[in-house]
Amino acid sequence: MKKFLTTLMCLCLVCAGALAQGMHPDSQINYVKKQIKQKNETIVKAYEQLKQAADQALETPTHALKDFSVPGFYINPDAHRKNSKSLQTDAFNAYACALCYRLSGEKKYAQKACRIMDEWAYLNERFSEYDGSLVMAYSGTGLVNAALLMKNQKIWKKESKKQFGQWVSRVYNKAADSIRYRANNWADWGRYASVLSASYLGDKAEILKNAELIRSDIKHKIAKDGSMPEETRRGANGIWYTYFSLAPITAASWIIYNESGINLFREDFDGIKFKMALDYLLYYSNHPDEWPHFKKVNKPQPGYWPYMLFEAMKGIYHEDEYATFTRSQQPIMCDKHHFAWTFPTLMPLQMK
């Protein structure tokens, strides 16, 4: 009954037109602009980091492809990395420039972001090969986040916004929906991509559907000890894959919260909570030599994974250990591969 009433309440909310703005609602944008104006040292350093990346993006050519063809990583890793990089570079550059425009108001950043999004929207027609759908889903997040930042800005032409929406429907969301029922992190990236698509397209029902999909198998994904069996079984990369599953789960849940009020971060799924897996990941990120699933596990990368996840989650859970873990690495920014928590120091989360 409680779940039904929550869903009914959220249906009423979204039907009333209260859909928010993806990863970065206006309240967050306005907060960060205020912090920059007030010379908050941490935020200012992160903003300077963003501007440096955006300035570099202004000088970087775009790489849109008609066919985004990505072979399986474990089949042909070199070709996988090379072909993935086209979207990953463009997605980050568009995201960085769009966010820089929203914080600075400088048109050159908006123009670059729009140019990148337009090239993909007008040229890209499909994805292909074994990892095409997965990489399109997790790397394309940067493009759609950029589009959500620019959607209500007049500087992006109406016909371009419409074309981008068609690309989201025809290509990006197709990739997302094709993998969101998988058992492991493929599903998590598919759901995050699907939530982003729904946010851009204003598809309120899909926001709620993805919330239910996350609820539906969280007890399968997270064990009672906090481990994630689908990811810990991945040999030397078990810690990485645990992070790589939690990043899109939490990112999708943040958007769902912004747009519906559903707070999956606080839900108890018959004794299982997100925080159990986060705490498990944090412990073994601090003590990787104790990882019980594989003898020589690949260790976290300072300033990169899983630091950006915990930099974001400290604003959700107000956990001192999360803040302690990330403090020495600030400002944290992710500029490659995937885009769940890309600018966590600059764009802090706030949840009561």
XYZ file of C-alpha atoms in Angstrom:
352
model
C 0.000 0.000 0.000
C 2.848 2.406 0.876
C 4.530 1.812 -2.492
C 1.181 2.312 -4.282
C 0.524 5.619 -2.493
C 4.066 6.821 -3.239
C 3.682 5.979 -6.905
C 0.251 7.599 -7.043
C 1.611 10.755 -5.420
C 4.462 10.893 -7.908
C 2.091 10.345 -10.817
C 0.085 13.322 -9.666
C 3.266 15.341 -9.313
C 4.621 14.650 -12.784
C 1.209 14.975 -14.411
C 1.045 18.443 -12.944
C 4.138 19.305 -15.007
C 6.667 19.325 -12.174
C 9.369 17.546 -14.169
C 12.785 18.875 -13.122
C 16.046 19.079 -15.044
C 17.968 15.853 -14.993
C 21.267 15.742 -13.127
C 21.460 19.490 -12.594
C 18.213 21.174 -11.545
C 18.103 24.963 -11.508
C 18.379 24.986 -7.718
C 21.785 23.319 -7.970
C 22.956 25.630 -10.773
C 21.906 28.692 -8.780
C 23.576 27.406 -5.617
C 26.892 26.861 -7.385
C 26.779 30.287 -9.065
C 26.238 31.838 -5.649
C 29.153 29.884 -4.178
C 31.424 31.056 -6.985
C 30.357 34.657 -6.411
C 31.023 34.287 -2.696
C 34.465 32.799 -3.459
C 33.920 29.423 -1.843
C 37.474 28.082 -2.223
C 36.569 24.470 -2.997
C 33.877 25.397 -5.513
C 36.067 28.055 -7.156
C 38.915 25.557 -7.664
C 36.478 23.079 -9.190
C 35.043 25.814 -11.432
C 38.533 26.740 -12.639
C 39.099 23.057 -13.389
C 35.885 22.990 -15.446
C 36.788 26.156 -17.348
C 40.172 24.746 -18.236
C 38.510 21.624 -19.638
C 35.909 23.675 -21.513
C 38.595 25.942 -22.998
C 40.442 22.885 -24.241
C 37.193 21.559 -25.711
C 36.798 24.741 -27.753
C 39.933 23.766 -29.688
C 39.030 20.087 -30.119
C 37.333 18.809 -33.322
C 34.207 16.679 -33.109
C 34.117 12.993 -33.994
C 30.483 12.074 -34.781
C 29.997 8.739 -36.540
C 27.158 7.495 -38.706
C 27.625 3.992 -37.279
C 28.910 3.842 -33.712
C 30.536 0.432 -34.023
C 32.166 -0.963 -30.862
C 33.458 -4.557 -30.664
C 33.444 -6.362 -27.322
C 36.173 -5.238 -24.944
C 37.277 -8.792 -24.203
C 37.133 -9.631 -27.915
C 39.134 -6.733 -29.330
C 40.173 -4.280 -26.587
C 42.232 -1.997 -28.829
C 39.434 -1.478 -31.355
C 36.938 -1.140 -28.503
C 38.921 1.710 -26.922
C 39.631 3.451 -30.234
C 36.038 3.418 -31.464
C 34.601 4.328 -28.063
C 36.822 7.374 -27.757
C 34.961 9.290 -30.478
C 31.774 9.488 -28.430
C 33.537 9.724 -25.078
C 35.602 12.745 -26.124
C 32.666 14.552 -27.694
C 30.299 13.716 -24.846
C 32.640 15.087 -22.205
C 33.397 18.216 -24.240
C 29.710 18.938 -24.810
C 28.920 18.353 -21.130
C 31.796 20.534 -19.908
C 30.934 23.370 -22.291
C 27.208 23.253 -21.546
C 27.817 23.365 -17.801
C 30.424 26.113 -18.192
C 27.900 28.155 -20.173
C 25.207 27.748 -17.518
C 27.619 28.903 -14.811
C 29.416 31.669 -16.722
C 26.959 32.832 -19.390
C 29.756 32.945 -21.979
C 28.272 32.172 -25.397
C 31.369 30.507 -26.816
C 30.806 27.539 -24.528
C 27.148 27.224 -25.518
C 28.027 27.381 -29.193
C 30.573 24.578 -28.862
C 28.215 22.360 -26.868
C 25.447 22.886 -29.412
C 27.775 22.165 -32.319
C 28.804 18.815 -30.834
C 25.231 17.791 -30.019
C 24.019 18.804 -33.466
C 26.690 16.787 -35.239
C 25.757 13.607 -33.382
C 22.033 14.234 -33.722
C 22.166 14.813 -37.464
C 24.847 12.254 -38.401
C 24.616 9.269 -36.054
C 22.034 6.716 -37.151
C 22.883 3.539 -35.273
C 25.158 1.601 -32.952
C 26.534 -1.829 -33.732
C 28.718 -4.775 -32.667
C 28.793 -6.476 -29.292
C 29.478 -3.481 -27.046
C 27.833 -0.811 -29.189
C 24.692 -0.574 -27.072
C 26.555 -0.552 -23.746
C 29.115 2.086 -24.720
C 26.431 4.197 -26.393
C 24.469 4.043 -23.138
C 27.264 4.863 -20.696
C 29.264 7.300 -22.828
C 26.270 9.007 -24.395
C 25.236 10.121 -20.916
C 27.537 13.096 -21.332
C 25.749 14.220 -24.502
C 22.293 13.934 -22.953
C 23.386 15.705 -19.776
C 24.657 18.519 -21.985
C 21.346 18.592 -23.826
C 19.396 18.797 -20.576
C 21.545 21.745 -19.494
C 20.837 23.493 -22.802
C 17.245 22.433 -23.396
C 15.668 25.603 -21.997
C 18.335 27.949 -23.362
C 17.339 30.085 -26.348
C 20.820 29.962 -27.828
C 20.211 26.346 -28.918
C 17.937 26.449 -31.962
C 14.466 24.919 -31.721
C 14.971 22.715 -34.764
C 18.224 21.416 -33.266
C 16.506 20.560 -29.990
C 13.857 18.696 -31.958
C 16.469 16.818 -33.977
C 18.333 15.867 -30.821
C 15.101 14.532 -29.359
C 14.640 12.390 -32.457
C 18.169 11.036 -32.070
C 17.482 10.241 -28.423
C 14.309 8.364 -29.380
C 15.715 6.615 -32.436
C 19.238 5.736 -31.307
C 20.191 6.530 -27.726
C 17.083 5.312 -25.933
C 17.014 2.248 -28.174
C 20.465 1.347 -26.855
C 19.350 2.025 -23.280
C 16.195 -0.048 -23.449
C 17.978 -2.949 -25.142
C 20.160 -3.555 -22.055
C 18.174 -2.321 -19.047
C 16.829 -5.788 -18.223
C 20.257 -7.420 -17.980
C 21.444 -8.898 -14.685
C 24.621 -6.880 -14.096
C 25.945 -3.349 -14.635
C 24.672 -3.358 -18.223
C 21.167 -2.967 -16.795
C 22.289 -0.181 -14.476
C 23.737 1.857 -17.335
C 20.691 1.092 -19.454
C 18.371 2.416 -16.751
C 20.428 5.546 -16.168
C 20.466 6.197 -19.931
C 16.740 5.523 -20.094
C 16.058 7.974 -17.248
C 18.138 10.629 -19.015
C 16.217 9.981 -22.237
C 12.905 10.250 -20.434
C 14.014 13.465 -18.791
C 14.919 15.074 -22.112
C 11.782 13.794 -23.851
C 9.464 14.626 -20.947
C 8.323 10.994 -20.707
C 6.977 10.923 -17.173
C 5.867 7.308 -17.258
C 9.368 6.116 -18.107
C 10.813 7.906 -15.088
C 8.526 5.863 -12.850
C 9.094 2.656 -14.831
C 12.828 2.881 -14.298
C 12.306 3.481 -10.595
C 10.359 0.231 -10.470
C 13.064 -1.582 -12.448
C 15.666 -0.485 -9.898
C 13.418 -1.667 -7.088
C 12.685 -4.951 -8.831
C 16.135 -6.517 -8.627
C 18.110 -4.608 -6.003
C 17.987 -7.663 -3.728
C 19.608 -9.628 -6.536
C 22.293 -6.980 -7.064
C 23.205 -6.334 -3.417
C 23.815 -9.206 -0.987
C 23.164 -8.984 2.740
C 26.848 -8.281 3.431
C 26.790 -5.364 0.975
C 28.718 -7.122 -1.792
C 27.433 -7.129 -5.366
C 27.748 -10.744 -6.593
C 27.312 -9.948 -10.294
C 30.323 -7.629 -10.068
C 32.585 -9.261 -7.460
C 32.833 -12.334 -9.675
C 34.734 -10.333 -12.299
C 38.165 -11.456 -11.122
C 40.835 -8.775 -10.799
C 38.330 -6.067 -11.719
C 35.807 -6.843 -8.988
C 36.215 -3.553 -7.099
C 36.040 -1.585 -10.345
C 32.857 -3.338 -11.475
C 31.250 -2.814 -8.075
C 31.871 0.903 -8.536
C 30.768 0.654 -12.185
C 27.390 -0.702 -11.082
C 26.790 1.693 -8.188
C 27.641 4.802 -10.220
C 24.691 4.490 -12.653
C 22.310 3.145 -9.983
C 22.883 6.229 -7.854
C 22.919 8.637 -10.812
C 19.596 7.305 -12.097
C 18.165 7.500 -8.582
C 19.272 11.131 -8.223
C 17.398 12.083 -11.405
C 14.362 10.077 -10.323
C 14.404 11.968 -7.021
C 14.662 15.331 -8.792
C 11.803 14.584 -11.131
C 9.372 12.606 -9.008
C 10.268 12.921 -5.337
C 10.858 9.164 -5.086
C 13.840 8.700 -2.774
C 15.405 5.336 -3.567
C 18.481 6.289 -1.533
C 16.460 5.931 1.671
C 14.299 2.960 0.744
C 14.674 -0.359 2.511
C 14.320 -3.255 0.076
C 13.502 -5.982 2.589
C 16.670 -5.308 4.543
C 18.791 -4.202 1.589
C 19.798 -0.564 1.090
C 22.050 1.225 -1.397
C 24.277 2.375 1.450
C 25.205 -1.196 2.335
C 26.902 -1.595 -1.047
C 28.478 1.857 -0.835
C 29.953 1.091 2.565
C 31.227 -2.277 1.311
C 32.899 -0.563 -1.644
C 34.402 2.119 0.595
C 35.937 -0.404 2.974
C 37.664 -2.362 0.233
C 38.669 0.799 -1.593
C 40.578 1.664 1.579
C 41.751 -1.946 2.082
C 42.014 -3.508 -1.405
C 44.532 -6.123 -0.239
C 41.760 -7.609 1.927
C 39.385 -8.083 -1.038
C 37.982 -11.594 -0.449
C 36.942 -12.407 -4.031
C 40.296 -12.362 -5.846
C 43.927 -12.362 -4.717
C 45.434 -9.599 -6.856
C 42.601 -7.152 -7.427
C 43.036 -3.956 -9.436
C 43.043 -1.059 -6.982
C 41.118 2.242 -7.092
C 42.643 5.173 -8.963
C 43.128 8.271 -6.776
C 41.175 11.231 -8.092
C 39.130 8.993 -10.357
C 37.137 5.915 -9.402
C 35.487 5.452 -6.946
C 36.353 8.886 -5.577
C 33.812 10.742 -7.713
C 31.039 8.423 -6.516
C 31.757 9.091 -2.838
C 32.274 12.804 -3.491
C 28.677 12.830 -4.742
C 27.236 10.485 -2.138
C 28.521 12.511 0.809
C 25.795 15.049 -0.034
C 23.151 12.320 0.057
C 24.176 10.478 3.211
C 26.175 13.155 5.082
C 28.695 10.455 5.954
C 31.978 11.700 7.434
C 33.874 8.681 6.100
C 32.863 9.532 2.543
C 34.115 13.096 2.965
C 37.364 11.915 4.516
C 37.957 9.490 1.643
C 37.657 12.175 -1.041
C 39.056 15.267 0.667
C 42.660 14.889 -0.442
C 41.585 14.412 -4.076
C 39.487 17.575 -4.483
C 38.539 18.989 -6.861
C 37.398 15.775 -8.518
C 36.405 15.675 -12.179
C 35.949 12.688 -14.498
C 36.920 13.363 -18.108
C 36.847 9.940 -19.742
C 34.874 6.762 -20.443
C 31.518 7.280 -18.671
C 29.590 10.159 -17.129
C 27.610 9.427 -13.992
C 29.328 11.649 -11.416
C 31.447 13.835 -13.670
C 31.728 17.091 -11.695
C 30.944 16.028 -8.108
C 33.035 18.669 -6.336
C 31.728 21.534 -8.445
C 28.111 20.338 -8.439
C 27.500 19.025 -4.901
C 24.344 17.116 -4.104
C 22.015 18.282 -1.373
C 19.382 16.096 0.188
C 17.802 16.578 3.574
